[in-house]
Coordinates of N, CA and C in Angstrom, one line a residue:
M1 N 0.9 -1.2 -0.1 CA 0.1 -0.2 0.1 C 0.7 1.0 0.1
D2 N 1.6 1.4 0.8 CA 2.4 2.1 0.7 C 3.1 2.5 -0.3
Q3 N 3.8 1.4 -1.1 CA 4.3 1.7 -2.3 C 3.5 2.3 -3.6
M4 N 2.0 2.0 -3.0 CA 1.3 2.4 -4.7 C 0.8 3.8 -3.9
V5 N 1.4 4.4 -3.1 CA 1.1 5.5 -2.3 C 2.5 6.7 -3.5
V6 N 3.5 5.9 -3.2 CA 4.4 6.6 -3.8 C 4.8 6.9 -5.0
N7 N 4.2 5.7 -5.7 CA 4.5 5.8 -7.3 C 3.1 6.6 -7.3
S8 N 1.9 6.3 -7.0 CA 1.3 7.3 -7.5 C 1.4 8.7 -7.8
A9 N 2.5 9.4 -6.8 CA 2.8 10.7 -6.9 C 3.6 10.8 -8.2
T10 N 3.9 10.1 -9.1 CA 4.6 10.0 -9.7 C 4.2 10.2 -10.9
I11 N 2.5 9.6 -11.1 CA 1.9 9.3 -12.6 C 0.7 10.6 -12.5
G12 N 0.4 11.6 -11.7 CA -0.6 12.4 -11.9 C -1.3 12.9 -13.2
I13 N -0.3 13.7 -13.7 CA -0.6 14.2 -14.4 C -0.7 13.3 -15.8
V14 N 0.1 12.2 -15.8 CA -0.4 11.2 -17.1 C -1.5 10.6 -17.0
I15 N -2.1 10.3 -15.7 CA -3.1 9.7 -15.6 C -4.8 11.0 -15.7
S16 N -4.3 12.5 -15.5 CA -5.0 13.3 -15.6 C -5.1 13.6 -17.3
L17 N -4.5 13.5 -18.0 CA -3.9 13.5 -19.4 C -4.4 13.0 -20.4
L18 N -4.3 10.9 -19.9 CA -4.3 10.0 -20.6 C -5.9 9.5 -20.8
A19 N -6.9 10.4 -19.5 CA -7.8 10.2 -19.0 C -8.7 11.3 -19.6
Y20 N -8.3 12.4 -20.3 CA -8.5 13.2 -20.9 C -8.8 12.9 -22.2
E21 N -7.8 12.5 -23.1 CA -7.8 11.8 -24.2 C -8.6 11.1 -24.4
I22 N -8.5 10.2 -23.5 CA -9.9 8.9 -23.8 C -11.2 10.3 -24.1
G23 N -11.6 10.9 -22.9 CA -12.6 11.4 -23.4 C -13.0 12.3 -24.7
V24 N -12.1 12.8 -25.0 CA -11.6 13.4 -26.6 C -12.3 12.5 -27.4
L25 N -11.6 11.2 -27.5 CA -12.0 10.8 -28.6 C -13.3 9.5 -28.3
L26 N -13.4 9.7 -27.5 CA -15.0 9.3 -27.3 C -16.0 10.3 -27.6
K27 N -15.8 11.4 -27.8 CA -16.8 12.4 -28.2 C -16.8 12.4 -29.9
S28 N -15.6 13.0 -30.2 CA -15.2 12.4 -31.8 C -15.8 11.2 -32.1
K29 N -16.0 10.2 -31.7 CA -16.4 9.2 -32.1 C -17.9 9.3 -32.2
F30 N -18.7 9.7 -31.2 CA -20.1 9.6 -30.9 C -21.1 10.9 -31.1
K31 N -20.4 11.6 -31.1 CA -20.6 12.9 -31.7 C -22.1 13.4 -30.6
L32 N -21.6 12.9 -29.0 CA -22.9 13.3 -28.4 C -21.9 13.9 -26.9
A33 N -23.7 15.3 -26.8 CA -22.8 16.4 -26.2 C -22.6 15.8 -24.3
V34 N -23.2 14.8 -23.9 CA -22.7 14.0 -22.9 C -21.4 13.2 -22.8
F35 N -20.8 13.1 -23.8 CA -19.4 12.2 -23.6 C -18.7 13.4 -23.6
N36 N -19.1 14.7 -23.0 CA -17.6 15.8 -22.5 C -16.3 15.0 -21.8
P37 N -15.5 16.0 -22.7 CA -14.3 15.1 -22.7 C -14.0 15.2 -21.0
L38 N -14.4 16.8 -20.2 CA -13.6 16.5 -18.8 C -14.5 15.9 -17.8
L39 N -15.9 15.7 -18.1 CA -16.4 15.2 -17.5 C -16.0 13.3 -17.2
I40 N -16.1 12.8 -18.6 CA -15.3 11.5 -18.8 C -13.7 11.7 -18.3
S41 N -12.3 12.5 -18.4 CA -11.7 12.6 -17.5 C -12.0 12.4 -15.8
I42 N -13.1 13.3 -15.5 CA -13.5 13.5 -14.0 C -13.7 12.0 -13.3
V43 N -14.6 11.2 -14.3 CA -15.2 10.1 -13.9 C -13.9 8.6 -13.8
L44 N -12.9 8.6 -14.8 CA -12.0 7.8 -14.9 C -11.1 8.4 -13.9
V45 N -10.5 9.3 -13.7 CA -9.4 9.7 -13.0 C -9.7 8.5 -11.3
I46 N -11.6 9.0 -10.9 CA -11.7 8.9 -9.4 C -11.9 7.4 -9.8
G47 N -12.4 6.9 -10.7 CA -12.4 5.3 -11.1 C -10.9 4.5 -10.8
F48 N -10.3 5.3 -11.2 CA -8.8 5.0 -11.1 C -8.5 4.6 -9.8
L49 N -8.5 6.1 -9.3 CA -7.6 6.4 -8.0 C -8.5 5.3 -6.9
V50 N -9.5 4.9 -7.2 CA -10.5 4.0 -6.3 C -10.2 2.4 -6.3
L51 N -10.1 2.5 -7.6 CA -9.5 0.7 -8.2 C -8.2 0.7 -7.3
F52 N -7.5 1.3 -7.5 CA -5.8 1.1 -7.5 C -5.6 1.6 -5.7
R53 N -6.4 2.2 -5.2 CA -6.8 3.0 -3.8 C -5.2 3.1 -3.3
I54 N -5.4 4.7 -4.6 CA -4.7 5.8 -4.3 C -5.1 7.0 -3.8
D55 N -4.5 7.3 -3.0 CA -5.0 8.3 -2.2 C -4.9 9.5 -2.9
Y56 N -5.9 10.5 -2.5 CA -6.4 11.9 -3.7 C -4.9 12.9 -3.0
E57 N -4.5 12.9 -2.1 CA -3.2 13.8 -2.1 C -1.8 12.9 -2.6
S58 N -2.2 12.4 -2.8 CA -0.5 11.2 -3.4 C -0.9 11.6 -5.0
Y59 N -2.1 11.7 -5.5 CA -2.4 11.6 -7.4 C -2.1 13.0 -7.0
N60 N -2.9 14.5 -6.4 CA -2.6 15.8 -6.3 C -1.1 16.1 -6.4
A61 N 0.2 15.3 -5.8 CA 1.0 16.1 -5.5 C 2.0 16.0 -6.8
S62 N 1.2 15.2 -7.6 CA 2.0 15.8 -9.3 C 1.0 16.1 -10.4
A63 N -0.6 15.9 -10.4 CA -1.2 16.6 -11.2 C -1.5 17.6 -11.3
H64 N -1.6 18.4 -9.5 CA -2.0 19.9 -9.3 C -1.1 20.8 -10.2
Y65 N 0.2 20.2 -10.9 CA 1.2 20.9 -11.7 C 0.4 21.5 -12.6
L66 N -1.1 20.5 -13.5 CA -1.3 20.9 -14.4 C -2.3 22.3 -14.1
G67 N -2.7 22.5 -12.5 CA -3.5 23.7 -12.4 C -2.7 24.9 -12.6
Y68 N -1.2 25.1 -12.9 CA -0.4 26.1 -13.6 C -1.3 26.8 -14.7
L69 N -1.9 26.2 -15.5 CA -1.9 26.5 -17.0 C -3.3 26.9 -17.5
L70 N -3.6 26.9 -15.9 CA -5.2 27.7 -16.4 C -5.4 28.8 -16.4
T71 N -4.4 29.8 -15.4 CA -4.1 31.1 -16.0 C -3.6 31.7 -17.4
P72 N -2.8 31.2 -17.6 CA -2.1 31.3 -19.0 C -3.8 31.0 -20.3
A73 N -4.2 29.9 -20.4 CA -5.5 29.5 -20.9 C -6.6 30.5 -20.6
T74 N -6.9 31.0 -19.9 CA -7.7 32.0 -19.1 C -7.6 33.4 -20.5
V75 N -6.5 33.6 -19.6 CA -5.5 34.7 -20.6 C -6.0 34.7 -22.2
S76 N -5.5 34.1 -22.0 CA -5.7 33.6 -24.0 C -7.2 33.5 -24.4
L77 N -8.1 33.5 -24.1 CA -9.5 33.3 -24.4 C -9.2 35.2 -24.7
A78 N -8.2 36.0 -24.2 CA -8.8 37.5 -24.8 C -8.2 37.8 -26.3
I79 N -7.9 36.2 -27.1 CA -7.3 36.0 -28.3 C -9.1 36.4 -29.8
P80 N -9.6 35.7 -28.9 CA -10.9 35.7 -29.9 C -11.9 37.0 -29.8
L81 N -12.1 37.5 -28.8 CA -12.4 39.2 -27.8 C -12.0 40.2 -29.1
Y82 N -10.1 39.9 -28.8 CA -9.6 41.3 -29.3 C -9.9 41.0 -30.9
L83 N -10.4 40.3 -31.7 CA -10.6 39.8 -33.3 C -12.0 40.2 -33.5
Q84 N -13.2 39.9 -32.2 CA -14.6 40.5 -32.3 C -14.2 42.0 -31.8
L85 N -13.4 43.1 -31.5 CA -13.7 44.2 -31.4 C -14.6 44.9 -31.7
E86 N -14.6 45.2 -32.7 CA -15.5 46.0 -33.4 C -16.8 45.7 -32.9
L87 N -17.2 44.7 -33.3 CA -18.4 44.0 -32.5 C -19.1 44.4 -31.1
L88 N -17.6 43.8 -30.3 CA -18.2 44.5 -29.2 C -18.1 46.1 -28.6
K89 N -18.0 47.0 -29.8 CA -18.0 48.3 -29.2 C -19.5 48.3 -29.7
K90 N -20.1 48.2 -31.2 CA -21.3 48.7 -31.0 C -22.5 47.5 -30.3
N91 N -22.0 46.7 -29.4 CA -23.3 46.4 -28.8 C -22.7 46.2 -26.8
V92 N -21.7 47.4 -27.0 CA -21.2 47.2 -25.5 C -22.6 47.0 -24.3
A93 N -23.7 48.5 -24.5 CA -24.6 48.7 -23.8 C -25.4 47.1 -23.6
A94 N -25.8 46.2 -24.7 CA -26.2 44.9 -24.8 C -25.8 43.9 -24.1
I95 N -24.5 43.9 -24.3 CA -23.0 42.8 -23.7 C -23.8 43.0 -22.0
V96 N -23.3 44.4 -21.5 CA -23.1 44.6 -20.6 C -24.3 44.4 -19.8
G97 N -25.2 45.1 -20.3 CA -26.9 44.3 -19.5 C -27.3 43.3 -19.7
G98 N -26.7 42.1 -21.0 CA -26.9 41.0 -20.6 C -26.1 40.0 -19.6
I99 N -24.9 40.7 -19.7 CA -24.1 39.3 -18.4 C -24.2 40.3 -17.2
T100 N -25.0 41.2 -17.1 CA -25.4 42.0 -15.6 C -26.7 40.5 -14.8
A101 N -27.3 40.7 -16.0 CA -28.9 40.5 -15.9 C -28.6 38.5 -15.6
G102 N -27.6 38.3 -16.4 CA -27.7 37.0 -16.3 C -26.6 36.5 -14.5
V103 N -26.0 37.3 -14.3 CA -25.4 37.5 -12.8 C -25.8 37.3 -11.7
I104 N -26.7 38.6 -12.1 CA -28.2 38.5 -10.9 C -29.2 37.4 -10.8
A105 N -29.2 36.9 -11.8 CA -30.4 35.9 -12.2 C -29.6 34.6 -11.6
S106 N -28.6 34.2 -11.7 CA -27.8 33.5 -11.0 C -27.4 33.6 -9.1
M107 N -27.3 34.6 -9.4 CA -27.5 34.5 -7.4 C -28.6 34.6 -6.7
G108 N -29.3 35.1 -7.7 CA -31.0 35.1 -7.0 C -31.8 33.9 -7.0
T109 N -31.2 32.7 -8.1 CA -31.9 31.6 -7.9 C -31.1 30.7 -7.0
V110 N -29.5 31.0 -6.6 CA -29.0 30.2 -5.4 C -29.7 30.8 -4.1
L111 N -30.4 31.8 -3.9 CA -31.0 32.9 -2.6 C -32.0 31.8 -2.9
A112 N -32.8 31.9 -3.4 CA -34.1 31.4 -3.5 C -34.6 29.9 -3.3
L113 N -33.6 29.5 -3.8 CA -33.3 27.4 -3.9 C -32.8 27.2 -2.5
A114 N -32.0 28.2 -1.7 CA -31.5 28.2 -0.4 C -32.3 28.3 0.8
Y115 N -33.6 29.1 0.3 CA -34.7 29.3 1.5 C -35.6 28.3 0.9
L116 N -35.8 27.8 -0.4 CA -36.3 26.5 -0.2 C -36.0 25.5 0.2
F117 N -35.1 25.4 0.7 CA -34.3 23.8 0.8 C -33.6 24.2 2.6
G118 N -33.7 25.2 2.8 CA -33.1 25.7 4.1 C -31.7 25.1 4.8
L119 N -31.0 26.1 3.3 CA -29.6 25.5 3.5 C -28.7 26.5 4.4
S120 N -28.0 26.5 5.3 CA -27.3 27.4 5.8 C -27.0 28.3 5.4
H121 N -25.8 29.6 6.3 CA -25.7 30.9 5.4 C -24.5 29.9 4.9
E122 N -23.2 29.1 5.2 CA -21.9 28.9 4.9 C -22.5 28.0 3.5
E123 N -23.6 26.8 3.9 CA -23.9 27.0 2.6 C -24.3 27.0 0.9
Y124 N -24.8 28.5 1.8 CA -25.7 29.3 0.2 C -24.7 30.0 0.1
V125 N -23.4 30.9 0.6 CA -22.1 31.2 0.2 C -21.2 30.4 -1.0
T126 N -21.2 29.0 -0.2 CA -20.6 28.2 -1.1 C -21.6 28.0 -2.5
L127 N -22.6 28.4 -2.7 CA -22.9 28.3 -3.9 C -22.9 29.2 -4.9
L128 N -23.1 30.3 -4.1 CA -23.3 31.7 -5.0 C -21.9 31.7 -5.9
P129 N -20.8 31.5 -5.8 CA -20.2 31.9 -7.2 C -19.8 30.4 -8.4
K130 N -21.3 29.8 -8.2 CA -21.0 28.4 -9.1 C -21.4 28.6 -10.2
S131 N -21.5 29.9 -10.9 CA -21.4 30.1 -12.5 C -20.0 30.9 -13.1
I132 N -18.8 30.9 -11.6 CA -17.8 32.0 -12.4 C -16.8 31.0 -12.6
T133 N -15.4 31.3 -12.7 CA -14.4 30.6 -13.1 C -13.7 30.4 -12.1
T134 N -13.2 29.2 -11.5 CA -12.9 28.4 -10.4 C -11.6 29.2 -9.8
A135 N -10.7 30.1 -10.2 CA -10.2 31.0 -10.1 C -11.1 31.8 -8.9
I136 N -11.5 32.0 -9.5 CA -12.4 33.9 -9.0 C -13.3 33.4 -7.5
G137 N -13.8 31.9 -8.3 CA -14.6 31.6 -7.3 C -14.7 30.9 -6.2
M138 N -13.3 30.4 -6.2 CA -12.6 29.9 -4.8 C -12.3 31.0 -3.8
G139 N -11.4 32.6 -4.2 CA -11.3 33.3 -3.8 C -13.0 34.4 -3.1
V140 N -13.9 34.2 -3.9 CA -15.1 34.2 -3.1 C -15.6 33.6 -1.9
S141 N -15.7 32.4 -2.5 CA -16.5 31.0 -1.2 C -15.4 31.4 0.0
E142 N -13.7 32.1 -0.3 CA -13.5 31.5 1.1 C -13.6 33.3 1.9
E143 N -13.8 33.7 1.0 CA -13.9 35.2 1.5 C -15.4 35.4 2.4
L144 N -16.6 34.5 1.7 CA -17.5 34.9 2.5 C -18.0 33.8 3.4
G145 N -16.8 32.9 3.6 CA -16.8 31.8 4.8 C -17.6 30.5 4.2
G146 N -17.6 30.2 3.5 CA -18.4 29.1 2.2 C -17.0 28.0 2.3
Y147 N -17.4 26.3 1.9 CA -16.4 25.2 2.0 C -16.0 25.9 0.4
V148 N -14.7 25.6 0.2 CA -14.2 26.4 -0.9 C -14.1 24.3 -1.4
T149 N -13.7 23.6 -0.7 CA -13.9 22.4 -1.7 C -15.3 22.2 -2.3
I150 N -16.2 22.5 -1.4 CA -17.4 22.5 -2.2 C -17.5 23.1 -3.9
S151 N -17.2 24.3 -4.0 CA -17.7 25.6 -4.4 C -16.4 25.2 -5.4
V152 N -15.6 24.6 -5.2 CA -14.7 24.1 -6.6 C -15.5 23.0 -7.0
A153 N -16.0 21.9 -6.0 CA -16.8 20.7 -6.8 C -18.2 21.3 -7.8
V154 N -18.6 22.6 -7.4 CA -19.8 22.8 -7.8 C -19.9 24.0 -9.1
I155 N -18.6 24.5 -8.7 CA -18.5 25.5 -10.2 C -17.6 24.3 -11.6
I156 N -17.6 23.7 -11.5 CA -16.8 22.4 -12.6 C -18.4 21.6 -12.8
I157 N -19.0 21.1 -11.4 CA -20.1 20.4 -11.8 C -21.1 21.8 -13.3
T158 N -21.5 22.5 -12.9 CA -21.7 24.1 -13.2 C -21.2 24.4 -15.0
G159 N -19.7 24.2 -14.8 CA -19.3 24.4 -16.1 C -19.4 22.8 -17.3
V160 N -19.3 22.1 -16.9 CA -19.9 20.9 -17.6 C -21.3 20.4 -18.0
L161 N -22.2 20.7 -17.3 CA -23.6 20.5 -17.4 C -23.7 21.7 -18.4
G162 N -23.1 23.5 -18.4 CA -23.7 24.3 -18.8 C -22.9 23.8 -20.9
N163 N -21.5 23.0 -20.6 CA -21.0 22.7 -21.7 C -22.1 21.6 -22.6
I164 N -22.8 20.4 -21.7 CA -23.8 19.6 -22.4 C -24.8 20.1 -23.1
I165 N -25.2 21.3 -22.1 CA -26.9 21.4 -22.4 C -26.8 22.9 -23.6
A166 N -25.8 23.5 -23.5 CA -26.1 25.0 -24.1 C -26.7 24.8 -25.1
D167 N -26.0 23.8 -26.4 CA -26.6 24.3 -27.8 C -28.2 23.6 -27.6
F168 N -28.3 22.5 -27.1 CA -30.0 22.3 -26.5 C -30.6 23.3 -26.0
V169 N -30.5 23.9 -24.3 CA -31.2 24.8 -24.4 C -31.2 26.6 -25.1
C170 N -30.4 26.6 -26.3 CA -30.2 27.5 -26.8 C -31.0 27.7 -27.9
R171 N -31.1 25.9 -28.7 CA -32.4 25.8 -30.0 C -34.0 25.6 -28.9
I172 N -33.8 25.5 -27.6 CA -35.4 25.1 -27.1 C -35.9 26.6 -26.9
V173 N -34.9 28.0 -26.3 CA -35.9 29.3 -26.3 C -35.6 30.0 -27.3
R174 N -35.2 29.4 -28.3 CA -34.5 30.0 -29.8 C -34.0 31.4 -30.1
I175 N -32.8 30.9 -29.1 CA -31.7 31.9 -29.0 C -30.7 32.0 -30.3
K176 N -31.1 32.3 -31.2 CA -30.6 32.4 -33.0 C -29.1 33.5 -32.7
S177 N -29.2 34.6 -31.9 CA -28.0 35.8 -32.1 C -26.5 34.8 -31.4
P178 N -25.5 34.8 -32.0 CA -24.6 34.6 -31.6 C -23.9 35.2 -30.5
I179 N -24.2 36.5 -30.5 CA -23.8 37.4 -29.6 C -24.7 36.7 -28.0
S180 N -25.9 36.9 -27.9 CA -26.7 36.7 -27.0 C -25.9 35.0 -26.7
R181 N -26.0 33.8 -27.1 CA -25.6 32.6 -27.0 C -24.2 32.6 -26.7
G182 N -23.3 33.6 -27.2 CA -22.3 33.8 -26.2 C -22.1 34.3 -25.0
L183 N -22.9 35.0 -24.7 CA -23.0 35.7 -23.4 C -23.3 34.6 -22.5
A184 N -24.6 34.1 -22.7 CA -25.6 33.2 -22.3 C -24.7 32.2 -21.8
I185 N -24.2 31.7 -22.8 CA -22.7 30.4 -22.1 C -21.8 31.2 -21.3
G186 N -21.0 32.1 -21.5 CA -19.7 32.1 -20.3 C -20.8 33.2 -19.7
T187 N -21.5 33.8 -19.9 CA -22.1 33.9 -18.0 C -22.8 32.9 -17.6
A188 N -23.1 31.7 -17.4 CA -23.8 30.8 -17.0 C -22.7 29.9 -16.6
A189 N -22.1 29.5 -17.5 CA -21.1 28.0 -17.8 C -19.6 28.3 -17.2
H190 N -19.2 30.0 -17.2 CA -17.8 30.0 -17.1 C -17.1 29.4 -18.3
A191 N -15.4 29.4 -18.2 CA -14.6 28.9 -19.3 C -14.9 27.3 -19.6
I192 N -15.4 26.6 -19.0 CA -15.6 25.2 -20.0 C -16.9 25.3 -20.4
G193 N -18.0 26.0 -20.2 CA -18.8 26.5 -21.3 C -18.5 27.2 -22.4
T194 N -17.3 28.5 -22.4 CA -16.9 28.2 -23.4 C -16.2 28.0 -24.4
A195 N -15.5 26.9 -23.9 CA -15.1 25.5 -25.2 C -16.6 25.5 -26.1
R196 N -17.6 25.1 -25.2 CA -18.7 24.7 -26.0 C -18.9 26.0 -27.1
A197 N -19.0 27.2 -26.3 CA -19.4 28.4 -27.5 C -18.6 28.5 -28.9
M198 N -17.1 27.7 -28.6 CA -16.2 27.8 -29.3 C -16.2 27.6 -30.3
E199 N -16.8 26.2 -30.4 CA -17.4 25.2 -31.2 C -18.4 25.7 -32.2
M200 N -19.4 26.1 -31.5 CA -20.8 27.3 -32.5 C -19.8 27.7 -33.6
G201 N -19.2 29.3 -32.6 CA -18.9 29.8 -33.7 C -17.6 31.0 -33.2
E202 N -17.3 32.0 -33.8 CA -16.1 32.7 -33.2 C -16.4 33.7 -32.8
V203 N -18.1 34.3 -32.9 CA -18.4 35.2 -32.3 C -18.8 34.5 -30.8
E204 N -19.8 33.4 -31.0 CA -20.1 33.1 -29.6 C -18.2 33.2 -29.3
G205 N -17.5 32.3 -29.3 CA -16.8 32.4 -28.7 C -15.9 33.4 -27.7
A206 N -15.8 34.5 -28.6 CA -15.6 35.8 -28.3 C -16.4 36.2 -27.2
M207 N -18.0 36.4 -27.8 CA -18.6 37.1 -26.5 C -18.4 36.2 -25.0
S208 N -18.2 34.5 -25.3 CA -18.9 34.1 -23.3 C -17.2 34.0 -23.2
S209 N -16.2 34.5 -24.0 CA -14.6 34.9 -23.5 C -14.9 36.4 -22.5
L210 N -15.8 36.9 -23.3 CA -15.9 38.2 -22.5 C -17.1 38.2 -21.4
A211 N -17.7 37.4 -21.3 CA -18.6 37.7 -20.1 C -18.2 36.8 -18.8
I212 N -17.1 35.5 -19.5 CA -16.2 34.8 -17.7 C -15.9 36.1 -17.5
V213 N -14.8 37.6 -17.9 CA -14.5 38.7 -16.9 C -15.3 39.3 -16.7
V214 N -16.1 39.5 -17.3 CA -17.5 40.6 -16.6 C -17.9 39.9 -15.7
A215 N -18.5 38.5 -15.8 CA -19.0 37.6 -14.7 C -18.4 37.5 -13.8
G216 N -17.4 37.2 -13.1 CA -16.7 37.1 -12.7 C -16.3 38.1 -12.1
L217 N -16.4 39.8 -12.3 CA -16.1 40.5 -11.7 C -17.8 41.0 -11.1
L218 N -18.5 41.0 -11.6 CA -19.9 41.6 -11.2 C -20.4 40.4 -9.9
T219 N -20.2 39.4 -10.5 CA -20.4 38.4 -8.9 C -19.0 38.5 -7.7
V220 N -18.3 38.8 -8.2 CA -17.4 39.3 -6.4 C -18.2 41.0 -6.2
I221 N -18.6 41.6 -6.9 CA -19.1 42.9 -6.1 C -20.8 42.2 -6.0
G222 N -21.3 41.5 -6.2 CA -22.6 41.8 -6.2 C -22.8 40.4 -5.4
A223 N -21.7 39.3 -4.9 CA -21.7 38.1 -3.9 C -22.2 39.4 -2.2
S224 N -21.3 40.3 -2.2 CA -21.4 41.1 -0.9 C -22.2 41.6 -0.3
F225 N -23.1 41.6 -2.0 CA -24.4 42.1 -1.2 C -25.8 40.9 -0.9
F226 N -25.6 39.5 -1.6 CA -26.1 38.5 -1.8 C -25.7 37.8 -0.3
A227 N -24.5 37.9 0.2 CA -24.6 36.9 1.2 C -24.6 37.3 2.2
P228 N -25.7 39.0 2.5 CA -26.0 38.8 3.8 C -27.6 38.8 3.9
L229 N -28.0 38.4 2.3 CA -29.7 38.0 2.3 C -30.1 36.5 3.0
L230 N -29.2 35.6 3.7 CA -29.2 34.7 4.1 C -28.4 34.4 5.4

């Protein structure tokens, strides 16, 4: 058992990348939204750790280096936004208004459900940053006294679900404008949803990238007003 723990600390990155690659292959083969590479990789990694009885701390000892790529990956989202700069200037009022409405709706929904299910204050603020990127959401949750690890899980689940159902929801509610589609996805499902928006089109990807940043900033501000409400 001890040997397994030591060895696992050297292969966390390999396990993570291999699991994600399997997810990519499944997505390309079956063409179904449910085969989201991130979702598949999460399931495979958890299964691997349970099967071989590898504790999470040992796995994370090497896999956490992948987290360093989060910042440059997020910054790189500015590239498609820059390419659509003129479109942004022409629709700035509608864009800011749409993102603001989305942020308020997100936190307002959490507040309503917290009252409905009788959540404690700590549980409530843990869920408030569910729709923003992990790096910002962790800080918001910690500052408000929430459970940071649960916030991370909720943020990831929100993003994965958004990625899976984004196109379906847009078709159901008949959102046809590329700008509106991108803003909705980025505001609701942060970076993971933005990956799907980029597959839908350049404008969708650019607007979703913008929504990640603006929604994150507005959530940081708005959370301080929503947190005392429960």
